Tab-separated table of C-alpha atoms and ligand atoms in Angstrom:
chain	number	residue	atom	x	y	z
L	22	UNK	CA	-0.058	-0.114	0.054
L	23	UNK	CA	1.042	3.507	-0.237
L	24	UNK	CA	1.513	5.402	2.886
L	25	UNK	CA	1.922	8.657	3.934
L	26	UNK	CA	3.994	9.025	7.112
L	27	UNK	CA	3.413	12.170	9.120
L	28	UNK	CA	5.677	13.567	11.803
L	29	UNK	CA	8.486	11.446	10.520
L	30	UNK	CA	12.261	11.696	12.454
L	31	UNK	CA	15.102	10.230	11.241
L	32	UNK	CA	14.569	7.334	13.766
L	33	UNK	CA	10.978	6.459	12.355
L	34	UNK	CA	12.576	6.190	8.864
L	35	UNK	CA	15.340	3.965	10.023
L	36	UNK	CA	13.025	1.485	12.023
L	37	UNK	CA	10.343	1.592	9.276
L	38	UNK	CA	12.637	0.977	6.416
L	39	UNK	CA	14.244	-2.191	8.491
L	40	UNK	CA	10.815	-3.572	9.219
L	41	UNK	CA	9.729	-2.938	5.621
L	42	UNK	CA	12.701	-4.750	4.217
L	43	UNK	CA	12.213	-7.692	6.550
L	44	UNK	CA	8.490	-7.808	5.162
L	45	UNK	CA	9.980	-7.812	1.643
L	46	UNK	CA	9.117	-4.384	0.911
L	47	UNK	CA	5.318	-4.653	1.282
L	48	UNK	CA	4.555	-1.223	1.395
L	49	UNK	CA	5.576	2.147	-0.304
L	50	UNK	CA	6.282	4.755	2.431
L	51	UNK	CA	6.523	8.361	2.104
L	52	UNK	CA	8.109	10.214	4.789
L	53	UNK	CA	6.860	13.687	5.697
L	54	UNK	CA	8.283	15.588	8.499
L	55	UNK	CA	5.369	17.980	9.198
L	56	UNK	CA	2.744	17.076	11.834
L	57	UNK	CA	-0.616	16.176	10.471
L	58	UNK	CA	-3.470	18.732	10.563
L	59	UNK	CA	-5.912	20.379	8.051
L	60	UNK	CA	-2.924	22.471	6.564
L	61	UNK	CA	-0.759	19.320	5.861
L	62	UNK	CA	-3.399	16.722	5.207
L	63	UNK	CA	-3.435	17.426	1.370
L	64	UNK	CA	0.077	16.188	1.607
L	65	UNK	CA	-1.426	12.527	1.889
L	66	UNK	CA	-3.410	12.846	-1.468
L	67	UNK	CA	-2.914	9.487	-3.714
L	68	UNK	CA	-2.125	7.400	-0.520
L	69	UNK	CA	-4.438	4.971	0.835
L	70	UNK	CA	-2.982	5.114	4.362
L	71	UNK	CA	-1.543	7.699	6.704
L	72	UNK	CA	0.745	6.551	9.561
L	73	UNK	CA	0.554	9.076	12.645
L	74	UNK	CA	2.056	9.594	15.871
L	75	UNK	CA	0.649	11.035	19.015
L	76	UNK	CA	0.949	14.927	18.359
L	77	UNK	CA	-0.624	14.698	14.824
L	78	UNK	CA	-4.040	15.932	14.875
L	79	UNK	CA	-6.890	13.830	13.582
L	80	UNK	CA	-9.946	15.790	13.976
L	81	UNK	CA	-13.013	15.743	11.820
L	82	UNK	CA	-11.731	18.632	9.382
L	83	UNK	CA	-8.441	16.656	8.932
L	84	UNK	CA	-10.120	13.361	8.569
L	85	UNK	CA	-12.656	14.808	5.935
L	86	UNK	CA	-9.684	15.953	3.672
L	87	UNK	CA	-7.947	12.511	4.029
L	88	UNK	CA	-11.174	10.790	3.216
L	89	UNK	CA	-11.969	12.961	0.268
L	90	UNK	CA	-8.248	12.271	-1.096
L	91	UNK	CA	-8.757	8.460	-1.089
L	92	UNK	CA	-7.069	7.640	2.439
L	93	UNK	CA	-8.998	4.624	3.850
L	94	UNK	CA	-6.659	3.548	6.838
L	95	UNK	CA	-5.189	5.589	9.850
L	96	UNK	CA	-2.363	3.682	10.989
L	97	UNK	CA	-1.335	4.895	14.502
L	98	UNK	CA	2.351	4.441	15.784
L	99	UNK	CA	0.851	4.699	19.406
L	100	UNK	CA	-1.151	2.752	21.705
L	101	UNK	CA	-2.860	5.927	22.786
L	102	UNK	CA	-5.660	6.930	20.461
L	103	UNK	CA	-7.173	10.100	22.293
L	104	UNK	CA	-5.885	12.292	19.417
L	105	UNK	CA	-8.183	10.832	16.927
L	106	UNK	CA	-11.882	11.781	16.359
L	107	UNK	CA	-13.177	8.117	16.341
L	108	UNK	CA	-16.638	9.136	15.571
L	109	UNK	CA	-15.623	11.162	12.427
L	110	UNK	CA	-13.307	8.474	11.307
L	111	UNK	CA	-16.220	6.066	11.453
L	112	UNK	CA	-18.727	8.383	9.912
L	113	UNK	CA	-16.266	8.756	7.104
L	114	UNK	CA	-15.328	5.091	6.727
L	115	UNK	CA	-11.783	5.513	7.869
L	116	UNK	CA	-10.250	2.327	9.511
L	117	UNK	CA	-8.138	2.931	12.645
L	118	UNK	CA	-5.294	0.691	13.645
L	119	UNK	CA	-2.822	0.920	16.599
L	120	UNK	CA	0.022	-0.501	18.338
L	121	UNK	CA	-1.591	-1.943	21.467
L	122	UNK	CA	1.545	-2.994	23.381
L	123	UNK	CA	4.946	-1.941	21.890
L	124	UNK	CA	7.078	-2.460	25.005
L	125	UNK	CA	5.726	-1.850	28.346
L	126	UNK	CA	9.011	-2.233	29.691
L	127	UNK	CA	10.242	0.666	28.027
L	128	UNK	CA	7.813	3.212	29.513
L	129	UNK	CA	7.718	1.308	32.997
L	130	UNK	CA	11.538	1.670	33.239
L	131	UNK	CA	11.672	5.326	32.013
L	132	UNK	CA	9.069	5.896	34.690
L	133	UNK	CA	11.489	4.034	37.491
L	134	UNK	CA	14.279	6.127	36.016
L	135	UNK	CA	12.358	9.686	36.606
L	136	UNK	CA	11.565	8.290	40.343
L	137	UNK	CA	15.291	7.473	41.074
L	138	UNK	CA	16.656	10.672	39.418
L	139	UNK	CA	14.114	12.939	41.161
L	140	UNK	CA	14.957	11.128	44.447
L	141	UNK	CA	18.620	11.034	44.355
L	142	UNK	CA	19.113	14.245	42.298
L	143	UNK	CA	21.266	12.441	39.745
L	144	UNK	CA	20.636	15.222	37.047
L	145	UNK	CA	22.005	17.889	39.399
L	146	UNK	CA	25.073	15.617	40.617
L	147	UNK	CA	26.083	14.957	37.221
L	148	UNK	CA	26.237	18.656	36.462
L	149	UNK	CA	27.604	19.513	39.847
L	150	UNK	CA	30.707	16.676	39.582
L	151	UNK	CA	31.524	17.815	35.813
L	152	UNK	CA	32.256	21.394	37.156
L	153	UNK	CA	34.434	20.081	40.053
L	154	UNK	CA	31.737	20.733	42.734
L	155	UNK	CA	31.727	17.615	45.281
L	156	UNK	CA	29.390	19.199	47.773
L	157	UNK	CA	26.554	17.162	48.768
L	158	UNK	CA	24.392	19.714	50.105
L	159	UNK	CA	20.947	19.645	48.149
L	160	UNK	CA	21.379	16.106	47.041
L	161	UNK	CA	19.767	14.537	49.971
L	162	UNK	CA	17.529	11.745	48.955
L	163	UNK	CA	15.216	8.869	50.724
L	164	UNK	CA	15.449	5.179	50.721
L	165	UNK	CA	12.781	3.715	48.615
L	166	UNK	CA	12.465	0.734	50.556
L	167	UNK	CA	9.252	0.748	52.716
L	168	UNK	CA	7.985	3.551	50.791
L	169	UNK	CA	4.210	3.402	49.646
L	170	UNK	CA	3.816	3.916	45.714
L	171	UNK	CA	0.368	4.510	44.129
L	172	UNK	CA	-0.155	3.224	40.658
L	173	UNK	CA	-3.085	4.772	38.838
L	174	UNK	CA	-4.178	2.589	35.963
L	175	UNK	CA	-3.009	-1.103	36.184
L	176	UNK	CA	-2.543	-1.938	32.476
L	177	UNK	CA	0.492	-3.126	30.810
L	178	UNK	CA	2.627	-0.280	31.971
L	179	UNK	CA	1.141	0.128	35.390
L	180	UNK	CA	1.683	-3.305	36.313
L	181	UNK	CA	5.223	-3.231	35.223
L	182	UNK	CA	5.901	-0.226	37.415
L	183	UNK	CA	4.175	-2.261	40.221
L	184	UNK	CA	6.342	-5.085	39.628
L	185	UNK	CA	9.572	-3.002	39.397
L	186	UNK	CA	8.852	-1.094	42.534
L	187	UNK	CA	8.060	-4.265	44.508
L	188	UNK	CA	11.578	-5.158	43.606
L	189	UNK	CA	12.629	-1.887	45.629
L	190	UNK	CA	10.615	-3.543	48.336
L	191	UNK	CA	7.923	-0.838	48.278
L	192	UNK	CA	4.435	-1.166	49.283
L	193	UNK	CA	2.452	-0.919	46.023
L	194	UNK	CA	-1.082	-0.032	46.256
L	195	UNK	CA	-3.163	0.906	43.208
L	196	UNK	CA	-6.455	2.389	41.712
L	197	UNK	CA	-7.998	1.388	38.566
L	198	UNK	CA	-12.081	1.207	37.792
L	199	UNK	CA	-11.281	-2.214	36.024
L	200	UNK	CA	-8.989	-3.797	38.479
L	201	UNK	CA	-7.239	-6.845	37.491
L	202	UNK	CA	-7.115	-8.330	40.959
L	203	UNK	CA	-5.190	-11.721	40.494
L	204	UNK	CA	-2.289	-9.787	38.207
L	205	UNK	CA	-1.668	-7.296	40.962
L	206	UNK	CA	-1.829	-9.731	43.733
L	207	UNK	CA	0.948	-12.091	42.229
L	208	UNK	CA	3.000	-8.977	42.053
L	209	UNK	CA	2.448	-8.166	45.875
L	210	UNK	CA	0.227	-5.045	45.414
L	211	UNK	CA	-3.497	-4.211	46.635
L	212	UNK	CA	-6.213	-2.260	45.168
L	213	UNK	CA	-7.531	0.888	47.166
L	214	UNK	CA	-9.860	3.681	46.634
L	215	UNK	CA	-8.945	6.691	44.815
L	216	UNK	CA	-8.828	8.640	47.872
L	217	UNK	CA	-6.928	6.113	49.781
L	218	UNK	CA	-4.294	6.183	47.049
L	219	UNK	CA	-4.010	9.815	47.145
L	220	UNK	CA	-3.718	10.090	51.114
L	221	UNK	CA	-1.117	7.055	51.485
L	222	UNK	CA	1.168	7.387	48.616
L	223	UNK	CA	4.930	8.745	48.791
L	224	UNK	CA	5.142	8.371	45.165
L	225	UNK	CA	2.177	8.411	42.679
L	226	UNK	CA	2.737	7.371	39.178
L	227	UNK	CA	-0.074	7.736	36.322
L	228	UNK	CA	-0.675	5.173	33.807
L	229	UNK	CA	-4.153	5.509	32.781
L	230	UNK	CA	-5.239	6.573	29.330
L	231	UNK	CA	-6.506	10.098	28.529
L	232	UNK	CA	-10.301	9.682	28.381
L	233	UNK	CA	-13.267	12.469	29.380
L	234	UNK	CA	-13.073	10.861	32.484
L	235	UNK	CA	-9.403	10.997	33.329
L	236	UNK	CA	-8.962	14.667	31.944
L	237	UNK	CA	-7.311	16.570	34.626
L	238	UNK	CA	-7.764	13.648	37.123
L	239	UNK	CA	-4.988	15.277	39.001
L	240	UNK	CA	-6.247	18.663	39.843
L	241	UNK	CA	-6.706	20.961	42.985
L	242	UNK	CA	-8.789	18.476	44.897
L	243	UNK	CA	-6.240	15.275	44.166
L	244	UNK	CA	-3.344	17.613	44.918
L	245	UNK	CA	-4.665	18.893	48.224
L	246	UNK	CA	-5.317	15.279	49.142
L	247	UNK	CA	-1.688	14.033	48.482
L	248	UNK	CA	0.698	13.462	51.392
L	249	UNK	CA	2.584	16.771	51.636
L	250	UNK	CA	5.868	16.400	49.850
L	251	UNK	CA	4.817	13.595	47.665
L	252	UNK	CA	5.965	12.464	44.276
L	253	UNK	CA	4.003	12.802	41.483
L	254	UNK	CA	5.263	11.072	37.932
L	255	UNK	CA	3.144	11.374	34.949
L	256	UNK	CA	4.294	9.240	31.794
L	257	UNK	CA	0.756	8.742	30.437
L	258	UNK	CA	-0.861	11.607	28.705
L	259	UNK	CA	-0.275	15.398	29.771
L	260	UNK	CA	-4.091	16.474	30.278
L	261	UNK	CA	-4.533	13.714	32.906
L	262	UNK	CA	-2.772	16.647	35.036
L	263	UNK	CA	-4.107	19.925	35.274
L	264	UNK	CA	-0.832	22.170	34.828
L	265	UNK	CA	-2.114	25.069	36.449
L	266	UNK	CA	-3.155	22.958	39.663
L	267	UNK	CA	0.551	21.459	39.560
L	268	UNK	CA	2.219	24.966	39.426
L	269	UNK	CA	0.163	25.856	42.553
L	270	UNK	CA	0.964	22.688	44.396
L	271	UNK	CA	4.637	23.204	43.613
L	272	UNK	CA	4.570	26.852	44.624
L	273	UNK	CA	3.048	25.917	48.127
L	274	UNK	CA	5.523	22.921	48.560
L	275	UNK	CA	2.658	20.741	48.639
L	276	UNK	CA	4.367	18.485	45.878
L	277	UNK	CA	7.798	17.290	46.884
L	278	UNK	CA	8.685	16.170	43.445
L	279	UNK	CA	7.232	16.096	39.956
L	280	UNK	CA	8.364	14.324	37.108
L	281	UNK	CA	6.789	14.629	33.525
L	282	UNK	CA	7.281	12.722	30.339
L	283	UNK	CA	4.106	14.254	28.925
L	284	UNK	CA	2.551	17.706	29.163
L	285	UNK	CA	-0.922	19.017	28.108
L	286	UNK	CA	0.244	21.339	25.806
L	287	UNK	CA	3.240	19.431	24.366
L	288	UNK	CA	2.114	19.299	20.805
L	289	UNK	CA	3.866	22.671	19.768
L	290	UNK	CA	6.919	21.949	21.759
L	291	UNK	CA	7.972	18.381	22.077
L	292	UNK	CA	9.845	16.456	19.394
L	293	UNK	CA	11.307	19.526	17.855
L	294	UNK	CA	14.748	21.392	18.490
L	295	UNK	CA	13.497	24.933	19.958
L	296	UNK	CA	16.978	25.528	21.694
L	297	UNK	CA	17.393	28.879	19.769
L	298	UNK	CA	13.959	30.140	20.461
L	299	UNK	CA	12.087	31.812	23.333
L	300	UNK	CA	9.616	29.349	24.929
L	301	UNK	CA	6.067	30.930	24.226
L	302	UNK	CA	4.282	28.761	26.810
L	303	UNK	CA	4.323	30.467	30.038
L	304	UNK	CA	3.198	27.768	32.065
L	305	UNK	CA	5.849	25.250	30.786
L	306	UNK	CA	8.457	27.718	31.270
L	307	UNK	CA	7.160	28.457	34.737
L	308	UNK	CA	7.462	24.323	35.386
L	309	UNK	CA	11.133	24.430	34.142
L	310	UNK	CA	11.913	26.923	36.844
L	311	UNK	CA	11.209	24.719	39.820
L	312	UNK	CA	14.227	22.750	41.143
L	313	UNK	CA	12.299	19.561	41.982
L	314	UNK	CA	10.654	19.235	38.532
L	315	UNK	CA	12.114	16.983	35.844
L	316	UNK	CA	10.829	16.961	32.452
L	317	UNK	CA	11.461	14.675	29.489
L	318	UNK	CA	10.135	15.518	25.904
L	319	UNK	CA	7.519	12.102	25.636
L	320	UNK	CA	10.811	9.995	25.645
L	321	UNK	CA	9.394	7.091	27.756
L	322	UNK	CA	8.811	4.819	24.526
L	323	UNK	CA	12.211	5.643	23.016
L	324	UNK	CA	14.050	2.234	23.053
L	325	UNK	CA	15.335	0.514	19.871
L	326	UNK	CA	13.051	-2.596	21.237
L	327	UNK	CA	10.092	-0.479	21.239
L	328	UNK	CA	10.732	1.294	17.912
L	329	UNK	CA	11.304	-2.022	16.311
L	330	UNK	CA	7.841	-3.357	17.628
L	331	UNK	CA	5.940	-0.314	16.593
L	332	UNK	CA	7.286	-0.543	13.088
L	333	UNK	CA	6.490	-4.296	12.834
L	334	UNK	CA	2.835	-3.949	14.131
L	335	UNK	CA	2.213	-0.781	12.024
L	336	UNK	CA	3.281	-2.856	8.967
L	337	UNK	CA	1.173	-5.821	10.261
L	338	UNK	CA	-1.660	-3.508	10.607
L	339	UNK	CA	-1.241	-2.143	7.021
L	340	UNK	CA	-0.694	-5.529	5.550
L	341	UNK	CA	-3.598	-7.005	7.351
L	342	UNK	CA	-5.855	-4.097	6.323
L	343	UNK	CA	-4.564	-4.548	2.470
L	344	UNK	CA	-5.714	-8.339	2.799
L	345	UNK	CA	-8.997	-8.003	4.516
L	346	UNK	CA	-10.058	-4.578	4.857
L	347	UNK	CA	-9.355	-4.386	8.709
L	348	UNK	CA	-6.125	-3.592	10.560
L	349	UNK	CA	-4.610	-6.228	12.699
L	350	UNK	CA	-5.334	-4.013	15.762
L	351	UNK	CA	-8.401	-2.042	15.035
L	352	UNK	CA	-9.747	0.924	17.282
L	353	UNK	CA	-13.293	1.242	17.284
L	354	UNK	CA	-15.653	3.376	18.981
Y	17	NAI	P1	-3.512	-0.118	28.966
Y	17	NAI	O1	-4.774	-0.059	28.204
Y	17	NAI	O2	-2.935	-1.458	29.138
Y	17	NAI	O3	-3.803	0.219	30.588
Y	17	NAI	C1	-4.436	1.513	31.095
Y	17	NAI	C2	-5.160	1.051	32.241
Y	17	NAI	O4	-5.726	2.236	32.796
Y	17	NAI	C3	-6.338	0.221	32.245
Y	17	NAI	O5	-6.219	-0.820	33.385
Y	17	NAI	C4	-7.764	0.935	32.602
Y	17	NAI	O6	-8.848	0.310	33.356
Y	17	NAI	C5	-7.033	1.996	33.487
Y	17	NAI	N1	-7.953	3.271	33.670
Y	17	NAI	C6	-8.799	3.626	32.965
Y	17	NAI	N2	-9.360	4.736	33.452
Y	17	NAI	C7	-8.892	5.053	34.383
Y	17	NAI	C8	-9.136	5.686	35.637
Y	17	NAI	N3	-9.991	6.843	35.792
Y	17	NAI	N4	-8.274	5.602	36.798
Y	17	NAI	C9	-7.496	4.903	36.903
Y	17	NAI	N5	-7.017	3.682	35.916
Y	17	NAI	C10	-7.966	4.118	34.790
Y	17	NAI	O7	-2.596	0.966	28.714
Y	17	NAI	P2	-0.852	0.901	28.741
Y	17	NAI	O8	-0.473	0.346	27.531
Y	17	NAI	O9	-0.706	0.551	30.308
Y	17	NAI	O10	-0.562	2.532	28.672
Y	17	NAI	C11	-1.313	3.427	29.700
Y	17	NAI	C12	-1.200	4.897	29.061
Y	17	NAI	O11	0.285	5.246	28.665
Y	17	NAI	C13	-1.527	4.778	27.553
Y	17	NAI	O12	-2.886	5.263	27.539
Y	17	NAI	C14	-0.658	5.942	27.163
Y	17	NAI	O13	-1.519	7.264	27.279
Y	17	NAI	C15	0.581	6.241	27.951
Y	17	NAI	N6	1.734	5.971	27.142
Y	17	NAI	C16	2.787	6.700	27.044
Y	17	NAI	C17	3.982	6.496	26.329
Y	17	NAI	C18	5.066	7.443	26.699
Y	17	NAI	O14	6.014	7.300	25.764
Y	17	NAI	N7	5.085	8.399	27.480
Y	17	NAI	C19	4.128	5.338	25.588
Y	17	NAI	C20	3.026	4.387	25.572
Y	17	NAI	C21	1.775	4.680	26.243
C-alpha cells in the first residue's frame, strides 16, 4: 500500500525501512516531516493510508480532507488514540489501527528512571561533579524501601511499574476502575480507593489513558489530598494532570517532586529543536523553574526494542488491512 508517514523523524525512517525490508518491501512509504493537521493533510493525496504519531491532529476537518483524497486507513504508531476523532473516522469510513503494546517495559523503566533521578538528584549531581563541585548539600534523597507507591491504572505499563517497585521492597497500592486483582496480587500489590491512594502514597505514578473521565484527574482536589511532599510522576498523557493546579501545588511546597514525560500542551513543543527560540508557553516555562521538577520530552517509549515493535506492528496493521479491509489491531468506537 502507499502510505504517507507524518511527523517523521530520522529514527522513524530507520526502523520503518528495516521492518519494511524484513516484510519484503511490502509497502511504499512517503516520509513527511510535518505534523498532520488540516493544513498538511493534502500531502497525503494519492495514498491509501496515513501513519501518524501522538501529536498529529486527527480531528474531523483533517479526516474529511484525508477521506476525500482517498485515504482509507489511519495507522497509529502509538497505543493511545485520544488524538483521533473516532466518531468522525467511523462516519467517513476510515479504519483505525494502533500498536496496542509495543514495549510496556520501555515506559515502565523510564518511569522508574524518573523516580530514581528525582529522589537521588542524579541530574544535579551529574552537572555538579562535571564542574568540579563535590558538595553534597541539596542532593539528599530517601530510601525507596518501605515507601508506598500508588499506581493509577494497572494496565500493561502500570503493572510493570508495580512489579519493578516491588523489587525495591516498596508497598504497592493501586487504583483502577477495571481492576486486575489476580495480576496485582501476584506482584504483591493491593487495590485501594482513589482517596486512599492519594492519602497514603509517597510516590504516585499515572498510567491511565486520557479519556473524558481522566482529563485533569490530578487537579486541585487530588493534589490537596496528597501527602505533603509526595512525588508525582506522569508518563501517561499530559492532560491527565491540570498544569495550573500542579504549579500551585509546587509553589506551596505541597508537591515534593514532579516528573513529567508528557505535558498537556506538548503538541507545539515536543519532538522539535527549539533551543534557539524563546519558549512561548508560560506555564511550561514556569514548570522549568522549579528545582524539584524533571521533564523529559515524551521519550519514555524511546528504546530500540519499542521502535522495532512499533514498526513491525504498524506494518502488520497495514498488511492485514490490505488483505482483509481491517487492521490487525483495530480501534473502534
Ligand atoms: P492499558 O490500556 O494497558 O492500561 C490502562 C489502564 O488504565 C487500564 O487498566 C484501565 O482500566 C485504566 N484506567 C482507565 N481509566 C482509569 C481511571 N479513571 N483511573 C485509573 N485507571 C484507569 O494501557 P498501557 O499500555 O498501560 O498505557 C497506559 C498509558 O500510557 C496509555 O494510555 C498512554 O496514554 C501512555 N503511554 C505513554 C507513552 C510515553 O512514551 N510516555 C508510551 C505509551 C503509552
